[in-house]
Amino acid sequence: MHELTLVEGIISYILDIVHEKGGHVVSFKVVIGEFAQFDKNLIKDLLLELVKGTELENSKVMVEIEKAVVTCLCCNSKWGMDELLKPLNNDQREMIHFLPELLNSFSRCPNCGKSCFEIEKGRSVRVAEVKLNV
Amino acid sequence: MYKSYTSLDFREGMIKKRLERIKKIILITSGKGGVGKSTVAATMAALTAKEGMSVGLLDTDVHGPSSAFIFGIRSLPKEDRHGLLPPISNGVKVMSLDLFATGKPIPVSGKGARQIIKELLALTEWGNLDFLIVDTPPGTGDVLLTLINVLGKKAFSIVVTLPTSLSISVVRRTIELLLTSQIPIFGVLENMSYRADVGKSHSQSRGELLALEFGVKFLGELPIDYKASEAIDARDMPSLLKTDFAKTLLTLLEKSKLFNYNKTQKLNDGPIQ
């Protein structure tokens, strides 16, 4: 259901942009950060369903997954999501799905053992591009 | 002609829509740690709910959240199609990072703290509220700046200080930041001014002088009340509301006309001037 809330937010936001800037939306691209742990096809289906009957109905919808890159600020090592989430239980993974920064609460750097991560890429869902024909 | 817009933060649109359903936002600020902001914020939220108003409490102290503890909440926020539903305790909808971190340390950078605050504001489904009380962290760093940027148009602040030169010197900076950021200050509260069991022994407080210095309202003094500490230790909000601390806070809020003012306000009115 978290997915639905975000997808509604995305569509509403793009509609606000088109109302403000004028013209019509040719395409828009949504990037799903790996930490959000969303299914790409589900997000695309929700977007296609919810644009029906709106000014975005004929826009090209693109959805991409962005692999996570996490830097340990203590030892400068870089990690992917799987390496950091592997030791965690399902409840902890669920918390990180909502708030990826909680990685610092639950995970440890495999290199130095500390928890001072910064998420460089793949944090959550974002609108990477909206292309307007004005 | 084609135009591309990139790196758009759609959460700002979500936050804007959620704020449209909130009448007033009160930032409980200080800049100084340990002045009792969280106790004031939680007690104020529960007192306001007891007055019959719909109230939310957002704990933005990312590194040391305490609202869930004070209210004795152990349940996770539930989720529905509109977002995350804050647990309700003593009539207050409470959202705090501690509900997710479950007692673990939260060592996030400033960038991470900004993301957390925006995410909580975008995802939390408060519904219609008369008041959203925001407990802010010590300092004038990323969290407070994010709150000023995101909530600024609707927010006003109650500033909490202690009656010490050290506290006043820190709080003064926060007041300056708030005023230059065009966040109206509803008033200054002086906490831990006197012992509840002894009573007041001074005429003019340092908090009052500070308020005078900036031409803002002085709301009054709150006592050091060991019974309030015991109630918090016991996670017992009903007992906290019976203490001299809470009764004094209620008297000061009523005297300030905070409740009356907002009862007559319509949605989307500007902040209190």
mmCIF file of C-alpha atoms in Angstrom:
data_model
loop_
_atom_site.group_PDB
_atom_site.id
_atom_site.type_symbol
_atom_site.label_atom_id
_atom_site.label_comp_id
_atom_site.label_asym_id
_atom_site.label_seq_id
_atom_site.Cartn_x
_atom_site.Cartn_y
_atom_site.Cartn_z
ATOM 1 C CA MET A 1 0.000 0.000 0.000
ATOM 2 C CA HIS A 2 3.000 2.249 0.550
ATOM 3 C CA GLU A 3 3.594 1.823 -3.192
ATOM 4 C CA LEU A 4 0.127 3.141 -4.013
ATOM 5 C CA THR A 5 0.605 6.232 -1.816
ATOM 6 C CA LEU A 6 3.872 7.050 -3.586
ATOM 7 C CA VAL A 7 2.517 6.422 -7.090
ATOM 8 C CA GLU A 8 -0.460 8.696 -6.382
ATOM 9 C CA GLY A 9 2.008 11.308 -5.102
ATOM 10 C CA ILE A 10 4.101 11.023 -8.267
ATOM 11 C CA ILE A 11 1.134 11.442 -10.608
ATOM 12 C CA SER A 12 -0.300 14.327 -8.636
ATOM 13 C CA TYR A 13 3.103 16.049 -8.643
ATOM 14 C CA ILE A 14 3.594 15.653 -12.412
ATOM 15 C CA LEU A 15 0.084 16.966 -13.021
ATOM 16 C CA ASP A 16 0.933 20.002 -10.880
ATOM 17 C CA ILE A 17 4.043 20.576 -13.042
ATOM 18 C CA VAL A 18 2.100 20.406 -16.292
ATOM 19 C CA HIS A 19 -0.561 22.747 -14.897
ATOM 20 C CA GLU A 20 2.151 25.202 -13.866
ATOM 21 C CA LYS A 21 4.327 25.005 -16.993
ATOM 22 C CA GLY A 22 1.662 24.327 -19.603
ATOM 23 C CA GLY A 23 1.878 22.014 -22.626
ATOM 24 C CA HIS A 24 1.563 18.277 -22.304
ATOM 25 C CA VAL A 25 3.720 15.497 -20.921
ATOM 26 C CA VAL A 26 5.463 13.477 -23.615
ATOM 27 C CA SER A 27 7.126 11.093 -21.197
ATOM 28 C CA PHE A 28 8.179 10.705 -17.615
ATOM 29 C CA LYS A 29 10.715 8.458 -15.948
ATOM 30 C CA VAL A 30 10.414 7.041 -12.453
ATOM 31 C CA VAL A 31 13.496 5.552 -10.843
ATOM 32 C CA ILE A 32 13.019 3.028 -8.061
ATOM 33 C CA GLY A 33 15.920 2.898 -5.672
ATOM 34 C CA GLU A 34 16.822 -0.642 -4.719
ATOM 35 C CA PHE A 35 16.357 0.144 -1.021
ATOM 36 C CA ALA A 36 12.662 0.823 -1.580
ATOM 37 C CA GLN A 37 12.388 -2.902 -2.358
ATOM 38 C CA PHE A 38 9.498 -2.309 -4.768
ATOM 39 C CA ASP A 39 8.584 -4.551 -7.679
ATOM 40 C CA LYS A 40 9.304 -2.647 -10.920
ATOM 41 C CA ASN A 41 6.372 -4.210 -12.786
ATOM 42 C CA LEU A 42 3.957 -3.455 -9.961
ATOM 43 C CA ILE A 43 4.994 0.217 -9.937
ATOM 44 C CA LYS A 44 4.663 0.429 -13.726
ATOM 45 C CA ASP A 45 1.225 -1.240 -13.634
ATOM 46 C CA LEU A 46 0.065 1.147 -10.896
ATOM 47 C CA LEU A 47 1.325 4.152 -12.855
ATOM 48 C CA LEU A 48 -0.393 2.988 -16.060
ATOM 49 C CA GLU A 49 -3.610 2.333 -14.173
ATOM 50 C CA LEU A 50 -3.656 5.642 -12.309
ATOM 51 C CA VAL A 51 -2.832 7.847 -15.312
ATOM 52 C CA LYS A 52 -6.024 6.655 -17.014
ATOM 53 C CA GLY A 53 -8.460 9.527 -17.396
ATOM 54 C CA THR A 54 -5.781 12.116 -16.581
ATOM 55 C CA GLU A 55 -3.704 14.394 -18.808
ATOM 56 C CA LEU A 56 -0.900 11.831 -18.515
ATOM 57 C CA GLU A 57 -2.873 9.027 -20.126
ATOM 58 C CA ASN A 58 -0.974 9.139 -23.437
ATOM 59 C CA SER A 59 2.447 9.884 -21.977
ATOM 60 C CA LYS A 60 5.241 7.374 -22.253
ATOM 61 C CA VAL A 61 5.868 5.882 -18.815
ATOM 62 C CA MET A 62 9.379 4.638 -18.055
ATOM 63 C CA VAL A 63 10.364 2.843 -14.872
ATOM 64 C CA GLU A 64 13.919 1.884 -13.944
ATOM 65 C CA ILE A 65 15.529 0.219 -10.980
ATOM 66 C CA GLU A 66 18.601 1.965 -9.571
ATOM 67 C CA LYS A 67 21.136 -0.280 -7.872
ATOM 68 C CA ALA A 68 22.103 0.845 -4.401
ATOM 69 C CA VAL A 69 25.544 2.240 -3.629
ATOM 70 C CA VAL A 70 26.326 2.842 0.025
ATOM 71 C CA THR A 71 29.499 4.462 1.327
ATOM 72 C CA CYS A 72 30.810 3.752 4.796
ATOM 73 C CA LEU A 73 31.857 7.188 6.019
ATOM 74 C CA CYS A 74 34.195 5.574 8.570
ATOM 75 C CA CYS A 75 36.381 3.481 6.214
ATOM 76 C CA ASN A 76 35.306 4.757 2.775
ATOM 77 C CA SER A 77 34.372 1.270 1.544
ATOM 78 C CA LYS A 78 31.418 0.953 -0.840
ATOM 79 C CA TRP A 79 28.644 -1.622 -0.634
ATOM 80 C CA GLY A 80 25.573 -2.830 -2.431
ATOM 81 C CA MET A 81 22.233 -3.428 -0.776
ATOM 82 C CA ASP A 82 22.369 -7.218 -0.606
ATOM 83 C CA GLU A 83 25.626 -7.267 1.340
ATOM 84 C CA LEU A 84 24.189 -4.957 3.980
ATOM 85 C CA LEU A 85 20.684 -6.418 4.258
ATOM 86 C CA LYS A 86 21.724 -10.078 4.218
ATOM 87 C CA PRO A 87 22.328 -10.343 7.995
ATOM 88 C CA LEU A 88 19.043 -8.579 8.874
ATOM 89 C CA ASN A 89 15.692 -10.104 9.794
ATOM 90 C CA ASN A 90 12.453 -9.416 7.917
ATOM 91 C CA ASP A 91 11.238 -6.776 10.405
ATOM 92 C CA GLN A 92 14.458 -4.802 10.048
ATOM 93 C CA ARG A 93 14.273 -5.049 6.236
ATOM 94 C CA GLU A 94 10.712 -3.752 6.411
ATOM 95 C CA MET A 95 11.817 -0.705 8.447
ATOM 96 C CA ILE A 96 14.556 0.031 5.890
ATOM 97 C CA HIS A 97 11.982 -0.255 3.119
ATOM 98 C CA PHE A 98 10.167 2.720 4.715
ATOM 99 C CA LEU A 99 13.211 4.694 5.836
ATOM 100 C CA PRO A 100 16.444 3.538 4.164
ATOM 101 C CA GLU A 101 18.596 5.600 6.561
ATOM 102 C CA LEU A 102 17.696 3.074 9.279
ATOM 103 C CA LEU A 103 20.399 0.974 7.678
ATOM 104 C CA ASN A 104 22.591 2.799 10.189
ATOM 105 C CA SER A 105 20.517 1.403 13.049
ATOM 106 C CA PHE A 106 20.450 -2.212 11.968
ATOM 107 C CA SER A 107 23.469 -2.930 9.775
ATOM 108 C CA ARG A 108 27.256 -2.922 10.227
ATOM 109 C CA CYS A 109 29.979 -2.222 7.671
ATOM 110 C CA PRO A 110 31.381 -5.615 6.595
ATOM 111 C CA ASN A 111 34.847 -4.030 6.449
ATOM 112 C CA CYS A 112 35.186 -1.949 9.644
ATOM 113 C CA GLY A 113 32.160 -3.077 11.667
ATOM 114 C CA LYS A 114 30.878 0.468 12.238
ATOM 115 C CA SER A 115 27.553 2.057 11.314
ATOM 116 C CA CYS A 116 28.153 5.302 9.514
ATOM 117 C CA PHE A 117 26.626 4.742 6.118
ATOM 118 C CA GLU A 118 25.548 7.264 3.547
ATOM 119 C CA ILE A 119 23.312 6.103 0.729
ATOM 120 C CA GLU A 120 24.790 7.469 -2.509
ATOM 121 C CA LYS A 121 22.411 5.793 -4.960
ATOM 122 C CA GLY A 122 19.295 3.671 -4.919
ATOM 123 C CA ARG A 123 17.700 5.282 -1.873
ATOM 124 C CA SER A 124 14.033 5.418 -2.764
ATOM 125 C CA VAL A 125 11.584 6.342 -5.494
ATOM 126 C CA ARG A 126 12.170 9.510 -7.466
ATOM 127 C CA VAL A 127 10.935 11.218 -10.599
ATOM 128 C CA ALA A 128 14.104 11.359 -12.713
ATOM 129 C CA GLU A 129 12.641 13.240 -15.675
ATOM 130 C CA VAL A 130 9.456 14.819 -16.965
ATOM 131 C CA LYS A 131 9.544 15.731 -20.665
ATOM 132 C CA LEU A 132 7.034 18.372 -21.736
ATOM 133 C CA ASN A 133 5.984 19.485 -25.190
ATOM 134 C CA VAL A 134 5.275 23.183 -24.683
ATOM 135 C CA MET B 1 9.377 22.584 -28.332
ATOM 136 C CA TYR B 2 10.442 19.977 -25.802
ATOM 137 C CA LYS B 3 11.512 20.825 -22.247
ATOM 138 C CA SER B 4 12.894 18.389 -19.702
ATOM 139 C CA TYR B 5 12.639 18.728 -15.950
ATOM 140 C CA THR B 6 14.944 16.527 -13.916
ATOM 141 C CA SER B 7 15.686 15.580 -10.294
ATOM 142 C CA LEU B 8 12.224 16.421 -9.038
ATOM 143 C CA ASP B 9 11.307 15.757 -5.404
ATOM 144 C CA PHE B 10 7.687 14.661 -5.680
ATOM 145 C CA ARG B 11 7.528 14.294 -1.865
ATOM 146 C CA GLU B 12 7.254 18.075 -1.637
ATOM 147 C CA GLY B 13 3.926 17.853 -3.466
ATOM 148 C CA MET B 14 2.755 15.094 -1.111
ATOM 149 C CA ILE B 15 3.762 17.151 1.932
ATOM 150 C CA LYS B 16 1.974 20.234 0.609
ATOM 151 C CA LYS B 17 -1.263 18.289 0.194
ATOM 152 C CA ARG B 18 -1.030 16.799 3.680
ATOM 153 C CA LEU B 19 -0.381 20.223 5.219
ATOM 154 C CA GLU B 20 -3.539 21.579 3.608
ATOM 155 C CA ARG B 21 -5.462 19.473 6.131
ATOM 156 C CA ILE B 22 -3.614 20.833 9.164
ATOM 157 C CA LYS B 23 -4.739 24.145 10.654
ATOM 158 C CA LYS B 24 -1.728 25.110 12.730
ATOM 159 C CA ILE B 25 1.795 23.822 13.112
ATOM 160 C CA ILE B 26 3.729 24.609 16.286
ATOM 161 C CA LEU B 27 7.469 24.032 16.326
ATOM 162 C CA ILE B 28 8.701 23.452 19.872
ATOM 163 C CA THR B 29 12.230 24.807 19.608
ATOM 164 C CA SER B 30 15.136 25.821 21.769
ATOM 165 C CA GLY B 31 18.468 25.095 20.159
ATOM 166 C CA LYS B 32 19.670 23.955 23.580
ATOM 167 C CA GLY B 33 19.488 20.301 24.544
ATOM 168 C CA GLY B 34 18.063 19.137 27.860
ATOM 169 C CA VAL B 35 15.638 22.027 28.377
ATOM 170 C CA GLY B 36 12.574 19.776 28.306
ATOM 171 C CA LYS B 37 11.351 20.381 24.755
ATOM 172 C CA SER B 38 10.099 16.832 24.368
ATOM 173 C CA THR B 39 8.282 16.886 27.712
ATOM 174 C CA VAL B 40 6.703 20.237 26.874
ATOM 175 C CA ALA B 41 5.755 19.046 23.358
ATOM 176 C CA ALA B 42 4.231 15.755 24.529
ATOM 177 C CA THR B 43 2.385 17.332 27.473
ATOM 178 C CA MET B 44 1.112 20.161 25.291
ATOM 179 C CA ALA B 45 -0.135 17.659 22.717
ATOM 180 C CA ALA B 46 -1.994 15.608 25.336
ATOM 181 C CA LEU B 47 -3.462 18.740 26.988
ATOM 182 C CA THR B 48 -4.632 20.028 23.603
ATOM 183 C CA ALA B 49 -6.266 16.691 22.786
ATOM 184 C CA LYS B 50 -7.968 16.793 26.193
ATOM 185 C CA GLU B 51 -9.424 20.174 25.209
ATOM 186 C CA GLY B 52 -11.224 18.339 22.417
ATOM 187 C CA MET B 53 -8.987 19.256 19.519
ATOM 188 C CA SER B 54 -7.445 16.905 16.968
ATOM 189 C CA VAL B 55 -3.716 16.825 17.525
ATOM 190 C CA GLY B 56 -0.655 15.211 15.999
ATOM 191 C CA LEU B 57 2.820 15.076 17.513
ATOM 192 C CA LEU B 58 5.760 14.719 15.156
ATOM 193 C CA ASP B 59 9.025 13.901 16.876
ATOM 194 C CA THR B 60 11.841 15.161 14.647
ATOM 195 C CA ASP B 61 14.661 14.523 17.096
ATOM 196 C CA VAL B 62 16.259 12.076 14.685
ATOM 197 C CA HIS B 63 19.183 11.152 16.932
ATOM 198 C CA GLY B 64 17.311 10.957 20.222
ATOM 199 C CA PRO B 65 13.574 10.519 19.696
ATOM 200 C CA SER B 66 11.608 10.261 22.942
ATOM 201 C CA SER B 67 7.910 10.890 22.189
ATOM 202 C CA ALA B 68 7.065 7.211 21.822
ATOM 203 C CA PHE B 69 8.618 6.590 25.255
ATOM 204 C CA ILE B 70 6.744 9.449 26.945
ATOM 205 C CA PHE B 71 3.437 8.231 25.517
ATOM 206 C CA GLY B 72 4.267 4.584 26.239
ATOM 207 C CA ILE B 73 3.730 3.584 22.595
ATOM 208 C CA ARG B 74 5.250 0.330 21.469
ATOM 209 C CA SER B 75 3.191 -0.373 18.345
ATOM 210 C CA LEU B 76 4.398 0.290 14.824
ATOM 211 C CA PRO B 77 2.567 2.752 12.581
ATOM 212 C CA LYS B 78 0.009 0.910 10.479
ATOM 213 C CA GLU B 79 -0.262 1.376 6.737
ATOM 214 C CA ASP B 80 -3.288 2.050 4.586
ATOM 215 C CA ARG B 81 -3.717 3.298 1.033
ATOM 216 C CA HIS B 82 -3.264 6.907 2.161
ATOM 217 C CA GLY B 83 0.046 6.382 3.957
ATOM 218 C CA LEU B 84 1.404 5.547 7.389
ATOM 219 C CA LEU B 85 -1.121 5.863 10.190
ATOM 220 C CA PRO B 86 0.442 7.176 13.402
ATOM 221 C CA PRO B 87 -0.446 5.265 16.560
ATOM 222 C CA ILE B 88 -2.872 7.140 18.828
ATOM 223 C CA SER B 89 -2.257 7.544 22.546
ATOM 224 C CA ASN B 90 -4.226 9.768 24.939
ATOM 225 C CA GLY B 91 -5.983 11.257 21.916
ATOM 226 C CA VAL B 92 -2.708 12.238 20.194
ATOM 227 C CA LYS B 93 -1.500 10.853 16.867
ATOM 228 C CA VAL B 94 2.205 10.257 17.444
ATOM 229 C CA MET B 95 4.836 9.810 14.760
ATOM 230 C CA SER B 96 8.410 9.261 15.814
ATOM 231 C CA LEU B 97 11.450 7.645 14.287
ATOM 232 C CA ASP B 98 11.741 5.562 17.429
ATOM 233 C CA LEU B 99 8.646 3.633 16.343
ATOM 234 C CA PHE B 100 10.783 2.287 13.485
ATOM 235 C CA ALA B 101 14.233 2.141 15.071
ATOM 236 C CA THR B 102 12.822 0.343 18.148
ATOM 237 C CA GLY B 103 15.426 1.586 20.612
ATOM 238 C CA LYS B 104 18.442 1.165 18.338
ATOM 239 C CA PRO B 105 20.892 4.067 17.845
ATOM 240 C CA ILE B 106 20.183 6.240 14.780
ATOM 241 C CA PRO B 107 23.593 7.530 13.665
ATOM 242 C CA VAL B 108 22.613 9.355 10.473
ATOM 243 C CA SER B 109 24.401 12.217 8.728
ATOM 244 C CA GLY B 110 22.791 15.589 8.071
ATOM 245 C CA LYS B 111 21.844 14.470 4.555
ATOM 246 C CA GLY B 112 20.229 11.344 5.979
ATOM 247 C CA ALA B 113 18.355 13.367 8.615
ATOM 248 C CA ARG B 114 16.918 15.621 5.899
ATOM 249 C CA GLN B 115 15.703 12.590 3.963
ATOM 250 C CA ILE B 116 14.077 11.084 7.070
ATOM 251 C CA ILE B 117 12.180 14.278 7.913
ATOM 252 C CA LYS B 118 10.871 14.663 4.349
ATOM 253 C CA GLU B 119 9.930 10.991 4.174
ATOM 254 C CA LEU B 120 8.006 11.117 7.478
ATOM 255 C CA LEU B 121 6.184 14.282 6.409
ATOM 256 C CA ALA B 122 5.333 12.822 2.988
ATOM 257 C CA LEU B 123 4.166 9.430 4.211
ATOM 258 C CA THR B 124 2.347 10.187 7.470
ATOM 259 C CA GLU B 125 -1.412 10.299 7.051
ATOM 260 C CA TRP B 126 -2.483 12.693 9.814
ATOM 261 C CA GLY B 127 -5.939 13.353 8.407
ATOM 262 C CA ASN B 128 -7.531 16.644 9.476
ATOM 263 C CA LEU B 129 -5.739 18.212 12.426
ATOM 264 C CA ASP B 130 -6.301 21.347 14.484
ATOM 265 C CA PHE B 131 -2.681 21.248 15.621
ATOM 266 C CA LEU B 132 0.483 19.509 14.562
ATOM 267 C CA ILE B 133 3.018 19.897 17.351
ATOM 268 C CA VAL B 134 6.585 19.331 16.175
ATOM 269 C CA ASP B 135 9.236 18.404 18.713
ATOM 270 C CA THR B 136 12.531 19.639 17.264
ATOM 271 C CA PRO B 137 16.067 18.454 18.090
ATOM 272 C CA PRO B 138 18.754 20.537 19.804
ATOM 273 C CA GLY B 139 20.823 22.732 17.529
ATOM 274 C CA THR B 140 20.105 24.712 14.408
ATOM 275 C CA GLY B 141 21.229 22.071 11.932
ATOM 276 C CA ASP B 142 19.750 20.124 9.057
ATOM 277 C CA VAL B 143 16.531 19.049 10.757
ATOM 278 C CA LEU B 144 15.456 22.508 11.901
ATOM 279 C CA LEU B 145 16.448 24.021 8.550
ATOM 280 C CA THR B 146 14.449 21.357 6.691
ATOM 281 C CA LEU B 147 11.414 22.003 8.906
ATOM 282 C CA ILE B 148 11.696 25.748 8.331
ATOM 283 C CA ASN B 149 11.898 25.204 4.560
ATOM 284 C CA VAL B 150 9.104 22.683 4.307
ATOM 285 C CA LEU B 151 6.672 23.877 7.011
ATOM 286 C CA GLY B 152 7.644 27.544 7.140
ATOM 287 C CA LYS B 153 4.520 29.046 5.628
ATOM 288 C CA LYS B 154 2.202 27.462 8.191
ATOM 289 C CA ALA B 155 4.431 27.097 11.230
ATOM 290 C CA PHE B 156 5.026 29.218 14.267
ATOM 291 C CA SER B 157 7.214 28.474 17.231
ATOM 292 C CA ILE B 158 7.159 28.207 20.994
ATOM 293 C CA VAL B 159 10.717 28.558 22.277
ATOM 294 C CA VAL B 160 11.767 26.754 25.457
ATOM 295 C CA THR B 161 14.670 27.896 27.621
ATOM 296 C CA LEU B 162 16.099 27.244 31.051
ATOM 297 C CA PRO B 163 16.736 30.086 33.523
ATOM 298 C CA THR B 164 20.515 29.904 33.020
ATOM 299 C CA SER B 165 22.933 32.172 31.175
ATOM 300 C CA LEU B 166 24.207 29.192 29.191
ATOM 301 C CA SER B 167 20.732 28.262 27.980
ATOM 302 C CA ILE B 168 19.796 31.865 27.211
ATOM 303 C CA SER B 169 22.973 32.325 25.146
ATOM 304 C CA VAL B 170 22.098 29.319 22.962
ATOM 305 C CA VAL B 171 18.373 30.011 22.731
ATOM 306 C CA ARG B 172 19.070 33.591 21.657
ATOM 307 C CA ARG B 173 20.717 32.244 18.469
ATOM 308 C CA THR B 174 17.726 30.039 17.728
ATOM 309 C CA ILE B 175 15.320 32.950 18.144
ATOM 310 C CA GLU B 176 17.419 34.980 15.712
ATOM 311 C CA LEU B 177 17.374 32.130 13.188
ATOM 312 C CA LEU B 178 13.598 31.697 13.510
ATOM 313 C CA LEU B 179 12.905 35.396 13.111
ATOM 314 C CA THR B 180 15.213 35.797 10.129
ATOM 315 C CA SER B 181 13.528 32.724 8.615
ATOM 316 C CA GLN B 182 10.162 34.440 9.092
ATOM 317 C CA ILE B 183 8.880 31.869 11.563
ATOM 318 C CA PRO B 184 6.678 33.813 13.998
ATOM 319 C CA ILE B 185 7.417 33.187 17.673
ATOM 320 C CA PHE B 186 4.235 32.677 19.618
ATOM 321 C CA GLY B 187 6.136 32.959 22.867
ATOM 322 C CA VAL B 188 8.988 31.946 25.136
ATOM 323 C CA LEU B 189 8.497 29.365 27.882
ATOM 324 C CA GLU B 190 10.954 29.110 30.741
ATOM 325 C CA ASN B 191 11.204 25.544 31.993
ATOM 326 C CA MET B 192 12.609 24.313 35.333
ATOM 327 C CA SER B 193 12.236 27.809 36.781
ATOM 328 C CA TYR B 194 11.424 26.809 40.347
ATOM 329 C CA ARG B 195 10.695 23.730 42.421
ATOM 330 C CA ALA B 196 7.041 22.728 42.306
ATOM 331 C CA ASP B 197 7.115 21.813 46.011
ATOM 332 C CA VAL B 198 8.719 25.112 47.063
ATOM 333 C CA GLY B 199 7.155 27.654 44.707
ATOM 334 C CA LYS B 200 8.528 30.801 43.083
ATOM 335 C CA SER B 201 10.990 33.023 44.921
ATOM 336 C CA HIS B 202 11.950 35.482 42.188
ATOM 337 C CA SER B 203 10.128 38.312 40.465
ATOM 338 C CA GLN B 204 11.426 38.533 36.897
ATOM 339 C CA SER B 205 12.841 35.542 35.064
ATOM 340 C CA ARG B 206 15.671 35.386 32.561
ATOM 341 C CA GLY B 207 13.264 33.940 29.995
ATOM 342 C CA GLU B 208 11.093 37.022 30.336
ATOM 343 C CA LEU B 209 14.084 39.295 29.767
ATOM 344 C CA LEU B 210 14.996 37.259 26.686
ATOM 345 C CA ALA B 211 11.459 37.607 25.329
ATOM 346 C CA LEU B 212 11.568 41.352 25.974
ATOM 347 C CA GLU B 213 14.875 41.599 24.130
ATOM 348 C CA PHE B 214 13.236 40.276 20.947
ATOM 349 C CA GLY B 215 9.844 41.857 21.500
ATOM 350 C CA VAL B 216 8.065 38.503 21.695
ATOM 351 C CA LYS B 217 5.535 37.257 24.221
ATOM 352 C CA PHE B 218 6.703 35.611 27.441
ATOM 353 C CA LEU B 219 4.351 32.744 28.126
ATOM 354 C CA GLY B 220 5.546 32.048 31.675
ATOM 355 C CA GLU B 221 7.513 29.701 33.889
ATOM 356 C CA LEU B 222 7.226 25.972 34.387
ATOM 357 C CA PRO B 223 8.318 24.179 37.559
ATOM 358 C CA ILE B 224 10.798 21.398 38.179
ATOM 359 C CA ASP B 225 8.360 18.679 39.132
ATOM 360 C CA TYR B 226 9.652 15.301 40.297
ATOM 361 C CA LYS B 227 6.170 13.841 39.945
ATOM 362 C CA ALA B 228 6.328 14.670 36.220
ATOM 363 C CA SER B 229 9.647 12.811 35.975
ATOM 364 C CA GLU B 230 8.114 9.818 37.762
ATOM 365 C CA ALA B 231 5.115 9.797 35.414
ATOM 366 C CA ILE B 232 7.431 9.872 32.383
ATOM 367 C CA ASP B 233 9.542 7.069 33.855
ATOM 368 C CA ALA B 234 6.338 5.060 34.219
ATOM 369 C CA ARG B 235 5.226 6.020 30.663
ATOM 370 C CA ASP B 236 2.018 7.171 32.286
ATOM 371 C CA MET B 237 0.559 10.172 30.433
ATOM 372 C CA PRO B 238 -2.681 10.374 32.510
ATOM 373 C CA SER B 239 -0.531 10.769 35.663
ATOM 374 C CA LEU B 240 1.701 13.312 33.911
ATOM 375 C CA LEU B 241 -1.357 15.419 33.108
ATOM 376 C CA LYS B 242 -2.229 15.557 36.836
ATOM 377 C CA THR B 243 1.121 17.043 37.858
ATOM 378 C CA ASP B 244 1.821 20.687 38.748
ATOM 379 C CA PHE B 245 4.003 20.818 35.640
ATOM 380 C CA ALA B 246 1.100 19.961 33.323
ATOM 381 C CA LYS B 247 -1.421 22.090 35.233
ATOM 382 C CA THR B 248 0.893 25.101 35.029
ATOM 383 C CA LEU B 249 1.485 24.497 31.318
ATOM 384 C CA LEU B 250 -2.269 24.327 30.711
ATOM 385 C CA THR B 251 -2.821 27.586 32.624
ATOM 386 C CA LEU B 252 -0.102 29.314 30.596
ATOM 387 C CA LEU B 253 -1.492 28.024 27.283
ATOM 388 C CA GLU B 254 -5.008 29.125 28.185
ATOM 389 C CA LYS B 255 -3.722 32.530 29.255
ATOM 390 C CA SER B 256 -1.880 32.848 25.945
ATOM 391 C CA LYS B 257 -5.169 32.205 24.087
ATOM 392 C CA LEU B 258 -3.499 29.582 21.937
ATOM 393 C CA PHE B 259 -6.544 27.306 22.079
ATOM 394 C CA ASN B 260 -9.121 30.055 21.602
ATOM 395 C CA TYR B 261 -7.231 31.573 18.729
ATOM 396 C CA ASN B 262 -7.162 28.389 16.740
ATOM 397 C CA LYS B 263 -10.741 27.405 17.412
ATOM 398 C CA THR B 264 -11.839 30.419 15.371
ATOM 399 C CA GLN B 265 -9.374 29.876 12.538
ATOM 400 C CA LYS B 266 -10.211 28.410 9.172
ATOM 401 C CA LEU B 267 -8.102 25.971 7.177
ATOM 402 C CA ASN B 268 -5.164 27.560 5.301
ATOM 403 C CA ASP B 269 -5.016 30.701 7.435
ATOM 404 C CA GLY B 270 -1.569 32.118 7.876
ATOM 405 C CA PRO B 271 0.524 31.763 10.997
ATOM 406 C CA ILE B 272 -0.192 33.657 14.190
ATOM 407 C CA GLN B 273 1.356 37.127 14.030
#
